[in-house]
Each structure stands twice: as C-alpha cells, then as structure tokens.
Amino acid sequence: MANTQESTPTKTRKETLNRPKGTQDIFGNDIERWEYVESLCRLQFQNAGYQEIRTPAFEHTELFERGVGEGTDIVNKEMYTFEKGDRRLSLRPEGTAGVVRSFVEQGMSRWPKPVKLYYMGPMFRYERPQAGRQRQFHQVGLELFGLDTPAADAEVILMAMRLFQKLNLPNLSLEINNIGTPECRERFKSNFRQHVEPHLATLCEDCRTRYNTNPLRMLDCKNPTCKAVYAEPDIKTFLETDFTSEDCQVHFAGVIQILDALKIPYRRNFYLVRGLDYYTKTVFEITSTNLGAQNAVCGGGRYNRLVEDLGGPETPAVGWALGMERLMALVGELPKRDLDFYIVTDQHAVAFELADALRGQDYKVDVDLSGKGFGKQFERAAKLGARQVITIGEAEAQNGELKLKNLQTGEQFTHKTAAFLDQV
Ligand code: ATP
Ligand code: MG
C-alpha cells in the first residue's frame, strides 16, 4: 500500500472522502435510540414549562470570546474560526453564549419571569479526538433566566437528575460546589495565593500561569503533584471554611436543603470549579464511573453576570448542558418500535390509502414497493419482524377487502376494509 503521508502531503482521495476525524455518522440502531432519548428530553422539558430555542450553529467569534471567556481552553485552543469579509465567525463550541445572545437580542427580558428554555444540537471543538471526546458532538441544554433563588438552581438540577433516572443511567454521581460571586473570588485569590506560594515551584506550568491569571482554576488541575498540593490540610481547610460571602452561603444552603428533602444524593466537591468563566454561586457536574476518563455527562451552574456582560439588563440565570454521545453510551436497552403491519400488494393505490389510515392511528406500517411475487414479499415482512401482514391483491381491492395474517400465530382472516379500520 502506498504510503501517501510520507511521499506527499496531499491526502488520498479516499481519506478526504471519508468523514473528518472526531465526527460520527449516527444512523441505524443508534439513530432510533437517539431519537427516543431526544423525544424523552423534549417531553420532560415541555412538561415543566421549558420551551425549545434554536440558535445558529455559528456566531460572531467575539460572542464566544466574551461569553465563554478569553482565558478558557475553549476560546484559546478549541474554536473553529473562519473569516468572511471583515467578520470573524466561529462554530459554536457550546450552547449558552448563543442562547444568552438571543435572549438579549430578542428582548426576552421583557417576558414574564422566569424564562425557561432548552436547546439541542451539534457543538464543535477542536480537541484531540478520543473515547468520549469528539470534534463535533451534541449537547442538550437547559437555561432558566430571571431568578436568583435556590429553588431555581434546585429545579434545573432536578430536571437533569429525573431525566437520568428515567433513562436508568448507571453509577451516577452529582457533585456540587459554591464558587461565589466575582467579589468572593477576589478575596479567594489573595488568600489562596498565600497558601500556595510556598509550593509554587512544584506546580505544573498551567497552574503557575493560572496562579497569576485565575487561581480558582488551579483547583481542577488533573496533575497529581498539583492535586496533592491542593489537598494539603491547610488549603483543604481554607476551601472548606468557605471563602464565599454569607449571601452566597445562604443561597447554597437553600439549594442543598431542597436536594436533601428530595433525597437526591450529591457530594460536595470543594475542587469543582468548571472550565468556564461565567459561573457564579452554584456549580455542579454529573459523572458516571461507567464512562472511563471522560466521565462527565452533564455540567452546569448559575451565571448571574453573563446576560449583562453580553449587553442585556441585569438578569440572573442558571443552566446546564449534557453530552449526548456520553449519555447514549450509558443508556441501556430501550423499547424498540415494532412494525405493526406489512402490506403485501400489487395494488398500490389501495394499499397506500390503507397505510395512510393506519398511520393516522399511529400504527407503524410498511408497504411493499418491490413489485415482486407475494411469496417474496412475505419473506421481506418476516425479515422486518412485522407483527401482521395485510395482503391486498386484485380480488381484495375489487371487493373492498383485505387478508390479515398474524405472523406469530399463523392465523389468517379476511375482513371488509372499512370494518377492519373501525375495529383496529
Ligand atoms: P470535559 O470534562 O469533557 O472536558 P467540559 O467541561 O469541557 O467537559 P462542558 O463544556 O461542560 O464540558 O459541556 C457539557 C457536556 O458536554 C460535558 O459534560 C460532556 O458530556 C459533553 N462534552 C464536552 N466536550 C465534549 C467533546 N469534545 N466530545 C463529546 N462530548 C463533550
Ligand atoms: Mg472540555
């Protein structure tokens, strides 16, 4: 086989005609499962008063720079950005910035509060593809605008937990933390720096940078040496005695109280800070030990400054996003939709009319289109796992009748079509 990579930098025709690295085709059995889960999400959200919002898959790059945060990995390294004229545009790496942009642009702050929205769709991040990490992946997300109450936080967390319970996701754990307001974090900065300073030389490069730019982010460093430093008793105690204001602590206690009362298990993780800059007060993450290294299914929190940062009126908000690919990896057997009727026929106009009527009653119906003999058509029906086969030949069509055969029992009856439709 020619090694085109060594001999020439141009890709072979075959490679470039395949899907790009880090993307997936979702089809066959998978798409049935995806559609099932997506409809369950829609139903759950709609039942609780959340309305779908569909925003563009690309936005002005500045929106993400401001909305996600200029110091974040997403903005620094992971965006697909392109230029058109004097515009810089980026494929959306996450959903919240676009939803907030739309909230402001469409004047939703004048709607009755709270404004409850959900979205679903593809997101794009230029990351190293690996298990659980793709370049195009899908998120389902939920945002609640206009209230700064513990009950609002509790409701959105509950929406995620109930969805996952409904889907029987295994080995889930909800981790939750309070990271306070930007003012709390100013206090945190100076205190934390004092605590870590003696260890600075042992920390990783990223953490040494974050020490200057954003010390809070040092806490979720994955480097074992850094982790050990931040687990030292004095630092642990500092984190656990809560660096946040009393107001933030009262708010957080209110959230916890509701979770306790509903017996939703959670773990307070003092090191959970999340990767984005916009969070305030409550942050949380839902992980599963069944997922391997990329174990987060869902992450979110409160973001009380973002609407204002993006040019809107002061509006508190809280929300989360889940990764569909990771969610689907955790979802077990789902109910499959059987084929209720297969219509064996050489009288297509009549067959289509009957199929329309049955589909109108929510039956799943397939009409044979092959023009082959009825024996072959029956074989196809069996292969598709049809429960019943309806035969409409010339005689049946003329008499307004149909033959109905139950493929499980082998029973066969002739019915008047009109009567059959009345009693089916
Ligand atoms: P991670 O821990 O994987 O880095 P994150 O903090 O970057 O996650 P968020 O921005 O909070 O993720 O996005 C919410 C969810 O979207 C994640 O919990 C995860 O399930 C999913 N997700 C994020 N990035 C990817 C990706 N590159 N591929 C697949 N799923 C992803
Ligand atoms: Mg990430």
PDB file of C-alpha atoms in Angstrom, residues 150-419:
ATOM      1  CA  PRO A 150     -32.120  28.435  45.427  1.00  0.00           C
ATOM      2  CA  ALA A 151     -35.334  26.882  44.098  1.00  0.00           C
ATOM      3  CA  ALA A 152     -34.337  27.816  40.528  1.00  0.00           C
ATOM      4  CA  ASP A 153     -30.979  26.042  40.941  1.00  0.00           C
ATOM      5  CA  ALA A 154     -32.715  23.060  42.504  1.00  0.00           C
ATOM      6  CA  GLU A 155     -35.242  22.835  39.674  1.00  0.00           C
ATOM      7  CA  VAL A 156     -32.658  22.724  36.903  1.00  0.00           C
ATOM      8  CA  ILE A 157     -30.572  20.151  38.775  1.00  0.00           C
ATOM      9  CA  LEU A 158     -33.698  18.116  39.363  1.00  0.00           C
ATOM     10  CA  MET A 159     -34.583  18.279  35.659  1.00  0.00           C
ATOM     11  CA  ALA A 160     -31.268  16.578  34.857  1.00  0.00           C
ATOM     12  CA  MET A 161     -31.461  14.021  37.667  1.00  0.00           C
ATOM     13  CA  ARG A 162     -35.024  12.991  36.830  1.00  0.00           C
ATOM     14  CA  LEU A 163     -34.158  12.624  33.153  1.00  0.00           C
ATOM     15  CA  PHE A 164     -31.216  10.368  34.015  1.00  0.00           C
ATOM     16  CA  GLN A 165     -33.299   8.344  36.440  1.00  0.00           C
ATOM     17  CA  LYS A 166     -35.915   7.832  33.754  1.00  0.00           C
ATOM     18  CA  LEU A 167     -33.195   6.529  31.469  1.00  0.00           C
ATOM     19  CA  ASN A 168     -31.800   4.291  34.232  1.00  0.00           C
ATOM     20  CA  LEU A 169     -28.283   5.639  33.877  1.00  0.00           C
ATOM     21  CA  PRO A 170     -25.869   3.580  35.949  1.00  0.00           C
ATOM     22  CA  ASN A 171     -23.449   4.750  38.656  1.00  0.00           C
ATOM     23  CA  LEU A 172     -24.183   8.436  38.534  1.00  0.00           C
ATOM     24  CA  SER A 173     -22.872  10.931  40.959  1.00  0.00           C
ATOM     25  CA  LEU A 174     -23.841  14.548  41.385  1.00  0.00           C
ATOM     26  CA  GLU A 175     -21.050  16.810  42.559  1.00  0.00           C
ATOM     27  CA  ILE A 176     -21.844  20.293  43.616  1.00  0.00           C
ATOM     28  CA  ASN A 177     -19.956  23.335  44.838  1.00  0.00           C
ATOM     29  CA  ASN A 178     -20.388  27.002  45.620  1.00  0.00           C
ATOM     30  CA  ILE A 179     -17.874  29.302  43.919  1.00  0.00           C
ATOM     31  CA  GLY A 180     -19.430  32.587  44.973  1.00  0.00           C
ATOM     32  CA  THR A 181     -19.505  35.861  43.077  1.00  0.00           C
ATOM     33  CA  PRO A 182     -16.608  37.659  41.374  1.00  0.00           C
ATOM     34  CA  GLU A 183     -16.227  39.661  44.631  1.00  0.00           C
ATOM     35  CA  CYS A 184     -15.868  36.458  46.664  1.00  0.00           C
ATOM     36  CA  ARG A 185     -13.295  35.288  44.170  1.00  0.00           C
ATOM     37  CA  GLU A 186     -11.227  38.431  44.570  1.00  0.00           C
ATOM     38  CA  ARG A 187     -10.926  37.548  48.267  1.00  0.00           C
ATOM     39  CA  PHE A 188     -10.251  33.950  47.326  1.00  0.00           C
ATOM     40  CA  LYS A 189      -7.438  34.999  45.010  1.00  0.00           C
ATOM     41  CA  SER A 190      -5.292  36.718  47.568  1.00  0.00           C
ATOM     42  CA  ASN A 191      -5.859  34.142  50.321  1.00  0.00           C
ATOM     43  CA  PHE A 192      -5.332  31.195  48.053  1.00  0.00           C
ATOM     44  CA  ARG A 193      -2.171  32.668  46.569  1.00  0.00           C
ATOM     45  CA  GLN A 194      -0.724  32.991  50.068  1.00  0.00           C
ATOM     46  CA  HIS A 195      -1.476  29.347  50.772  1.00  0.00           C
ATOM     47  CA  VAL A 196       0.033  28.041  47.537  1.00  0.00           C
ATOM     48  CA  GLU A 197       3.006  30.340  47.269  1.00  0.00           C
ATOM     49  CA  PRO A 198       5.407  28.079  49.176  1.00  0.00           C
ATOM     50  CA  HIS A 199       4.604  25.240  46.739  1.00  0.00           C
ATOM     51  CA  LEU A 200       4.752  27.288  43.562  1.00  0.00           C
ATOM     52  CA  ALA A 201       7.965  25.734  42.245  1.00  0.00           C
ATOM     53  CA  THR A 202       6.471  22.226  42.311  1.00  0.00           C
ATOM     54  CA  LEU A 203       3.321  23.129  40.393  1.00  0.00           C
ATOM     55  CA  CYS A 204       2.746  22.445  36.693  1.00  0.00           C
ATOM     56  CA  GLU A 205       3.213  25.180  34.121  1.00  0.00           C
ATOM     57  CA  ASP A 206      -0.533  25.670  33.619  1.00  0.00           C
ATOM     58  CA  CYS A 207      -1.059  26.173  37.332  1.00  0.00           C
ATOM     59  CA  ARG A 208       1.801  28.648  37.554  1.00  0.00           C
ATOM     60  CA  THR A 209       0.115  30.666  34.807  1.00  0.00           C
ATOM     61  CA  ARG A 210      -3.272  30.360  36.469  1.00  0.00           C
ATOM     62  CA  TYR A 211      -1.678  31.486  39.725  1.00  0.00           C
ATOM     63  CA  ASN A 212      -1.377  34.896  38.096  1.00  0.00           C
ATOM     64  CA  THR A 213      -4.437  34.933  35.869  1.00  0.00           C
ATOM     65  CA  ASN A 214      -7.160  32.879  37.539  1.00  0.00           C
ATOM     66  CA  PRO A 215      -6.147  30.997  40.726  1.00  0.00           C
ATOM     67  CA  LEU A 216      -9.584  29.401  41.161  1.00  0.00           C
ATOM     68  CA  ARG A 217      -8.956  27.308  38.066  1.00  0.00           C
ATOM     69  CA  MET A 218      -5.897  25.767  39.696  1.00  0.00           C
ATOM     70  CA  LEU A 219      -8.296  23.702  41.758  1.00  0.00           C
ATOM     71  CA  ASP A 220      -9.432  21.452  38.931  1.00  0.00           C
ATOM     72  CA  CYS A 221      -5.930  20.697  37.663  1.00  0.00           C
ATOM     73  CA  LYS A 222      -5.538  16.989  36.851  1.00  0.00           C
ATOM     74  CA  ASN A 223      -1.777  16.880  37.510  1.00  0.00           C
ATOM     75  CA  PRO A 224      -1.155  14.565  40.525  1.00  0.00           C
ATOM     76  CA  THR A 225       1.534  16.785  42.058  1.00  0.00           C
ATOM     77  CA  CYS A 226      -0.686  19.858  41.895  1.00  0.00           C
ATOM     78  CA  LYS A 227      -3.633  17.864  43.212  1.00  0.00           C
ATOM     79  CA  ALA A 228      -1.552  16.730  46.190  1.00  0.00           C
ATOM     80  CA  VAL A 229      -0.612  20.321  46.964  1.00  0.00           C
ATOM     81  CA  TYR A 230      -4.208  21.500  46.877  1.00  0.00           C
ATOM     82  CA  ALA A 231      -5.187  18.585  49.135  1.00  0.00           C
ATOM     83  CA  GLU A 232      -2.787  19.741  51.887  1.00  0.00           C
ATOM     84  CA  PRO A 233      -4.661  20.207  55.164  1.00  0.00           C
ATOM     85  CA  ASP A 234      -4.293  23.990  55.377  1.00  0.00           C
ATOM     86  CA  ILE A 235      -5.548  24.514  51.818  1.00  0.00           C
ATOM     87  CA  LYS A 236      -8.352  21.998  52.283  1.00  0.00           C
ATOM     88  CA  THR A 237      -9.452  23.733  55.443  1.00  0.00           C
ATOM     89  CA  PHE A 238      -9.325  27.089  53.710  1.00  0.00           C
ATOM     90  CA  LEU A 239     -11.610  25.773  50.959  1.00  0.00           C
ATOM     91  CA  GLU A 240     -13.945  24.037  53.355  1.00  0.00           C
ATOM     92  CA  THR A 241     -14.435  27.001  55.620  1.00  0.00           C
ATOM     93  CA  ASP A 242     -15.958  28.606  52.552  1.00  0.00           C
ATOM     94  CA  PHE A 243     -14.380  31.631  51.010  1.00  0.00           C
ATOM     95  CA  THR A 244     -17.696  32.916  49.768  1.00  0.00           C
ATOM     96  CA  SER A 245     -19.896  35.666  51.197  1.00  0.00           C
ATOM     97  CA  GLU A 246     -22.665  34.953  53.646  1.00  0.00           C
ATOM     98  CA  ASP A 247     -25.250  35.685  50.990  1.00  0.00           C
ATOM     99  CA  CYS A 248     -23.724  33.051  48.712  1.00  0.00           C
ATOM    100  CA  GLN A 249     -23.550  30.549  51.545  1.00  0.00           C
ATOM    101  CA  VAL A 250     -27.191  31.049  52.447  1.00  0.00           C
ATOM    102  CA  HIS A 251     -28.143  30.592  48.800  1.00  0.00           C
ATOM    103  CA  PHE A 252     -26.128  27.396  48.561  1.00  0.00           C
ATOM    104  CA  ALA A 253     -27.599  26.025  51.780  1.00  0.00           C
ATOM    105  CA  GLY A 254     -31.039  26.620  50.295  1.00  0.00           C
ATOM    106  CA  VAL A 255     -30.190  24.508  47.250  1.00  0.00           C
ATOM    107  CA  ILE A 256     -28.801  21.707  49.396  1.00  0.00           C
ATOM    108  CA  GLN A 257     -31.853  21.753  51.612  1.00  0.00           C
ATOM    109  CA  ILE A 258     -34.127  21.020  48.663  1.00  0.00           C
ATOM    110  CA  LEU A 259     -31.842  18.266  47.349  1.00  0.00           C
ATOM    111  CA  ASP A 260     -31.786  16.692  50.825  1.00  0.00           C
ATOM    112  CA  ALA A 261     -35.541  16.859  51.168  1.00  0.00           C
ATOM    113  CA  LEU A 262     -35.935  15.168  47.791  1.00  0.00           C
ATOM    114  CA  LYS A 263     -33.301  12.585  48.734  1.00  0.00           C
ATOM    115  CA  ILE A 264     -31.159  13.424  45.722  1.00  0.00           C
ATOM    116  CA  PRO A 265     -27.713  12.137  46.623  1.00  0.00           C
ATOM    117  CA  TYR A 266     -24.827  14.544  45.996  1.00  0.00           C
ATOM    118  CA  ARG A 267     -21.243  15.102  47.042  1.00  0.00           C
ATOM    119  CA  ARG A 268     -19.856  18.500  47.935  1.00  0.00           C
ATOM    120  CA  ASN A 269     -16.695  18.783  45.913  1.00  0.00           C
ATOM    121  CA  PHE A 270     -14.680  21.782  47.038  1.00  0.00           C
ATOM    122  CA  TYR A 271     -12.443  21.398  43.987  1.00  0.00           C
ATOM    123  CA  LEU A 272     -15.211  21.634  41.427  1.00  0.00           C
ATOM    124  CA  VAL A 273     -14.893  24.978  39.625  1.00  0.00           C
ATOM    125  CA  ARG A 274     -15.798  24.148  36.000  1.00  0.00           C
ATOM    126  CA  GLY A 275     -13.927  25.334  32.943  1.00  0.00           C
ATOM    127  CA  LEU A 276     -15.869  28.458  32.041  1.00  0.00           C
ATOM    128  CA  ASP A 277     -15.508  31.922  33.443  1.00  0.00           C
ATOM    129  CA  TYR A 278     -19.128  32.883  33.692  1.00  0.00           C
ATOM    130  CA  TYR A 279     -20.259  30.818  36.659  1.00  0.00           C
ATOM    131  CA  THR A 280     -21.368  32.291  39.993  1.00  0.00           C
ATOM    132  CA  LYS A 281     -22.507  30.573  43.207  1.00  0.00           C
ATOM    133  CA  THR A 282     -23.757  27.062  42.425  1.00  0.00           C
ATOM    134  CA  VAL A 283     -21.783  24.845  40.031  1.00  0.00           C
ATOM    135  CA  PHE A 284     -22.362  21.145  39.509  1.00  0.00           C
ATOM    136  CA  GLU A 285     -21.361  18.191  37.423  1.00  0.00           C
ATOM    137  CA  ILE A 286     -22.909  14.782  36.940  1.00  0.00           C
ATOM    138  CA  THR A 287     -20.440  11.988  36.289  1.00  0.00           C
ATOM    139  CA  SER A 288     -20.615   8.239  35.819  1.00  0.00           C
ATOM    140  CA  THR A 289     -17.875   5.763  36.686  1.00  0.00           C
ATOM    141  CA  ASN A 290     -19.028   3.743  33.659  1.00  0.00           C
ATOM    142  CA  LEU A 291     -17.569   6.328  31.285  1.00  0.00           C
ATOM    143  CA  GLY A 292     -13.808   5.983  31.784  1.00  0.00           C
ATOM    144  CA  ALA A 293     -11.568   9.042  31.657  1.00  0.00           C
ATOM    145  CA  GLN A 294     -14.122  11.423  30.131  1.00  0.00           C
ATOM    146  CA  ASN A 295     -16.650  10.780  32.833  1.00  0.00           C
ATOM    147  CA  ALA A 296     -18.780  13.937  32.884  1.00  0.00           C
ATOM    148  CA  VAL A 297     -22.224  13.551  31.330  1.00  0.00           C
ATOM    149  CA  CYS A 298     -23.630  16.893  32.378  1.00  0.00           C
ATOM    150  CA  GLY A 299     -22.288  20.135  33.758  1.00  0.00           C
ATOM    151  CA  GLY A 300     -23.732  23.461  34.671  1.00  0.00           C
ATOM    152  CA  GLY A 301     -24.304  26.154  37.204  1.00  0.00           C
ATOM    153  CA  ARG A 302     -25.514  29.610  37.915  1.00  0.00           C
ATOM    154  CA  TYR A 303     -24.271  32.504  35.792  1.00  0.00           C
ATOM    155  CA  ASN A 304     -25.585  35.786  37.112  1.00  0.00           C
ATOM    156  CA  ARG A 305     -23.340  38.143  35.125  1.00  0.00           C
ATOM    157  CA  LEU A 306     -23.433  36.756  31.633  1.00  0.00           C
ATOM    158  CA  VAL A 307     -26.586  38.448  30.347  1.00  0.00           C
ATOM    159  CA  GLU A 308     -25.221  41.810  31.421  1.00  0.00           C
ATOM    160  CA  ASP A 309     -21.778  41.016  30.012  1.00  0.00           C
ATOM    161  CA  LEU A 310     -23.433  40.383  26.664  1.00  0.00           C
ATOM    162  CA  GLY A 311     -25.245  43.698  26.668  1.00  0.00           C
ATOM    163  CA  GLY A 312     -28.555  42.796  28.335  1.00  0.00           C
ATOM    164  CA  PRO A 313     -30.163  44.031  31.525  1.00  0.00           C
ATOM    165  CA  GLU A 314     -29.004  42.531  34.822  1.00  0.00           C
ATOM    166  CA  THR A 315     -30.532  39.032  34.727  1.00  0.00           C
ATOM    167  CA  PRO A 316     -29.573  36.109  36.922  1.00  0.00           C
ATOM    168  CA  ALA A 317     -29.600  32.717  35.215  1.00  0.00           C
ATOM    169  CA  VAL A 318     -28.833  29.064  35.775  1.00  0.00           C
ATOM    170  CA  GLY A 319     -28.489  26.134  33.411  1.00  0.00           C
ATOM    171  CA  TRP A 320     -26.673  23.005  32.309  1.00  0.00           C
ATOM    172  CA  ALA A 321     -25.635  21.066  29.246  1.00  0.00           C
ATOM    173  CA  LEU A 322     -25.323  17.344  28.761  1.00  0.00           C
ATOM    174  CA  GLY A 323     -23.251  15.491  26.178  1.00  0.00           C
ATOM    175  CA  MET A 324     -25.494  13.259  24.075  1.00  0.00           C
ATOM    176  CA  GLU A 325     -22.706  10.887  22.972  1.00  0.00           C
ATOM    177  CA  ARG A 326     -21.701  10.225  26.569  1.00  0.00           C
ATOM    178  CA  LEU A 327     -25.308   9.949  27.636  1.00  0.00           C
ATOM    179  CA  MET A 328     -26.016   7.430  24.883  1.00  0.00           C
ATOM    180  CA  ALA A 329     -23.004   5.371  25.959  1.00  0.00           C
ATOM    181  CA  LEU A 330     -24.714   4.968  29.345  1.00  0.00           C
ATOM    182  CA  VAL A 331     -28.227   4.265  28.125  1.00  0.00           C
ATOM    183  CA  GLY A 332     -29.033   0.547  28.118  1.00  0.00           C
ATOM    184  CA  GLU A 333     -31.793  -1.274  26.251  1.00  0.00           C
ATOM    185  CA  LEU A 334     -34.564   0.990  25.051  1.00  0.00           C
ATOM    186  CA  PRO A 335     -38.032  -0.017  23.948  1.00  0.00           C
ATOM    187  CA  LYS A 336     -37.990  -0.669  20.207  1.00  0.00           C
ATOM    188  CA  ARG A 337     -40.861   0.200  17.979  1.00  0.00           C
ATOM    189  CA  ASP A 338     -42.142  -2.896  16.187  1.00  0.00           C
ATOM    190  CA  LEU A 339     -43.531  -2.879  12.675  1.00  0.00           C
ATOM    191  CA  ASP A 340     -47.265  -3.311  13.225  1.00  0.00           C
ATOM    192  CA  PHE A 341     -48.313  -4.052   9.641  1.00  0.00           C
ATOM    193  CA  TYR A 342     -46.575  -5.001   6.413  1.00  0.00           C
ATOM    194  CA  ILE A 343     -48.749  -4.646   3.337  1.00  0.00           C
ATOM    195  CA  VAL A 344     -48.136  -7.253   0.652  1.00  0.00           C
ATOM    196  CA  THR A 345     -49.653  -5.953  -2.547  1.00  0.00           C
ATOM    197  CA  ASP A 346     -49.706  -5.312  -6.257  1.00  0.00           C
ATOM    198  CA  GLN A 347     -52.490  -2.722  -5.867  1.00  0.00           C
ATOM    199  CA  HIS A 348     -50.514   0.252  -4.627  1.00  0.00           C
ATOM    200  CA  ALA A 349     -53.144   2.980  -4.724  1.00  0.00           C
ATOM    201  CA  VAL A 350     -55.433   0.944  -2.465  1.00  0.00           C
ATOM    202  CA  ALA A 351     -52.519  -0.128  -0.258  1.00  0.00           C
ATOM    203  CA  PHE A 352     -51.333   3.458   0.222  1.00  0.00           C
ATOM    204  CA  GLU A 353     -54.824   4.548   1.218  1.00  0.00           C
ATOM    205  CA  LEU A 354     -54.985   1.813   3.825  1.00  0.00           C
ATOM    206  CA  ALA A 355     -51.466   2.638   5.064  1.00  0.00           C
ATOM    207  CA  ASP A 356     -52.453   6.308   5.435  1.00  0.00           C
ATOM    208  CA  ALA A 357     -55.472   5.371   7.517  1.00  0.00           C
ATOM    209  CA  LEU A 358     -53.462   3.047   9.783  1.00  0.00           C
ATOM    210  CA  ARG A 359     -50.582   5.501  10.188  1.00  0.00           C
ATOM    211  CA  GLY A 360     -53.187   8.104  11.094  1.00  0.00           C
ATOM    212  CA  GLN A 361     -53.953   5.865  14.054  1.00  0.00           C
ATOM    213  CA  ASP A 362     -50.227   5.763  14.940  1.00  0.00           C
ATOM    214  CA  TYR A 363     -49.518   2.284  13.638  1.00  0.00           C
ATOM    215  CA  LYS A 364     -46.149   1.658  12.057  1.00  0.00           C
ATOM    216  CA  VAL A 365     -46.881   0.438   8.527  1.00  0.00           C
ATOM    217  CA  ASP A 366     -44.646  -0.510   5.629  1.00  0.00           C
ATOM    218  CA  VAL A 367     -45.992  -1.044   2.102  1.00  0.00           C
ATOM    219  CA  ASP A 368     -44.085  -3.410  -0.179  1.00  0.00           C
ATOM    220  CA  LEU A 369     -42.885  -1.454  -3.214  1.00  0.00           C
ATOM    221  CA  SER A 370     -40.893  -4.147  -4.957  1.00  0.00           C
ATOM    222  CA  GLY A 371     -43.422  -5.480  -7.473  1.00  0.00           C
ATOM    223  CA  LYS A 372     -42.140  -8.985  -6.659  1.00  0.00           C
ATOM    224  CA  GLY A 373     -44.302 -12.076  -6.079  1.00  0.00           C
ATOM    225  CA  PHE A 374     -46.294 -12.273  -2.843  1.00  0.00           C
ATOM    226  CA  GLY A 375     -44.110 -15.130  -1.536  1.00  0.00           C
ATOM    227  CA  LYS A 376     -41.030 -12.899  -1.721  1.00  0.00           C
ATOM    228  CA  GLN A 377     -42.986 -10.024  -0.166  1.00  0.00           C
ATOM    229  CA  PHE A 378     -43.971 -12.259   2.775  1.00  0.00           C
ATOM    230  CA  GLU A 379     -40.312 -13.188   3.264  1.00  0.00           C
ATOM    231  CA  ARG A 380     -39.448  -9.491   3.456  1.00  0.00           C
ATOM    232  CA  ALA A 381     -42.233  -8.929   6.021  1.00  0.00           C
ATOM    233  CA  ALA A 382     -40.840 -11.712   8.202  1.00  0.00           C
ATOM    234  CA  LYS A 383     -37.319 -10.312   7.898  1.00  0.00           C
ATOM    235  CA  LEU A 384     -38.535  -6.911   9.082  1.00  0.00           C
ATOM    236  CA  GLY A 385     -40.230  -8.537  12.076  1.00  0.00           C
ATOM    237  CA  ALA A 386     -43.727  -7.377  11.142  1.00  0.00           C
ATOM    238  CA  ARG A 387     -46.406  -8.490  13.580  1.00  0.00           C
ATOM    239  CA  GLN A 388     -49.111  -8.794  10.931  1.00  0.00           C
ATOM    240  CA  VAL A 389     -49.194  -8.943   7.181  1.00  0.00           C
ATOM    241  CA  ILE A 390     -52.043  -7.459   5.210  1.00  0.00           C
ATOM    242  CA  THR A 391     -52.487  -8.775   1.691  1.00  0.00           C
ATOM    243  CA  ILE A 392     -54.270  -6.729  -0.937  1.00  0.00           C
ATOM    244  CA  GLY A 393     -54.334  -8.427  -4.314  1.00  0.00           C
ATOM    245  CA  GLU A 394     -56.603  -7.709  -7.233  1.00  0.00           C
ATOM    246  CA  ALA A 395     -59.596  -9.618  -5.774  1.00  0.00           C
ATOM    247  CA  GLU A 396     -59.322  -7.918  -2.376  1.00  0.00           C
ATOM    248  CA  ALA A 397     -59.020  -4.486  -3.991  1.00  0.00           C
ATOM    249  CA  GLN A 398     -62.130  -5.093  -6.068  1.00  0.00           C
ATOM    250  CA  ASN A 399     -64.175  -6.352  -3.091  1.00  0.00           C
ATOM    251  CA  GLY A 400     -63.013  -3.678  -0.628  1.00  0.00           C
ATOM    252  CA  GLU A 401     -61.422  -6.422   1.450  1.00  0.00           C
ATOM    253  CA  LEU A 402     -58.076  -7.354   2.907  1.00  0.00           C
ATOM    254  CA  LYS A 403     -56.430 -10.510   4.195  1.00  0.00           C
ATOM    255  CA  LEU A 404     -54.852 -10.224   7.609  1.00  0.00           C
ATOM    256  CA  LYS A 405     -52.241 -12.726   8.752  1.00  0.00           C
ATOM    257  CA  ASN A 406     -50.693 -12.815  12.189  1.00  0.00           C
ATOM    258  CA  LEU A 407     -47.102 -13.871  11.648  1.00  0.00           C
ATOM    259  CA  GLN A 408     -46.696 -15.161  15.188  1.00  0.00           C
ATOM    260  CA  THR A 409     -49.740 -17.445  15.265  1.00  0.00           C
ATOM    261  CA  GLY A 410     -50.126 -18.038  11.536  1.00  0.00           C
ATOM    262  CA  GLU A 411     -53.859 -17.219  11.766  1.00  0.00           C
ATOM    263  CA  GLN A 412     -55.380 -15.580   8.719  1.00  0.00           C
ATOM    264  CA  PHE A 413     -58.754 -13.854   8.252  1.00  0.00           C
ATOM    265  CA  THR A 414     -60.452 -11.874   5.538  1.00  0.00           C
ATOM    266  CA  HIS A 415     -62.012  -8.564   6.568  1.00  0.00           C
ATOM    267  CA  LYS A 416     -64.006  -5.834   4.906  1.00  0.00           C
ATOM    268  CA  THR A 417     -61.525  -2.958   4.861  1.00  0.00           C
ATOM    269  CA  ALA A 418     -63.966  -0.405   6.283  1.00  0.00           C
ATOM    270  CA  ALA A 419     -64.944  -2.713   9.150  1.00  0.00           C
TER     271      ALA A 419
END
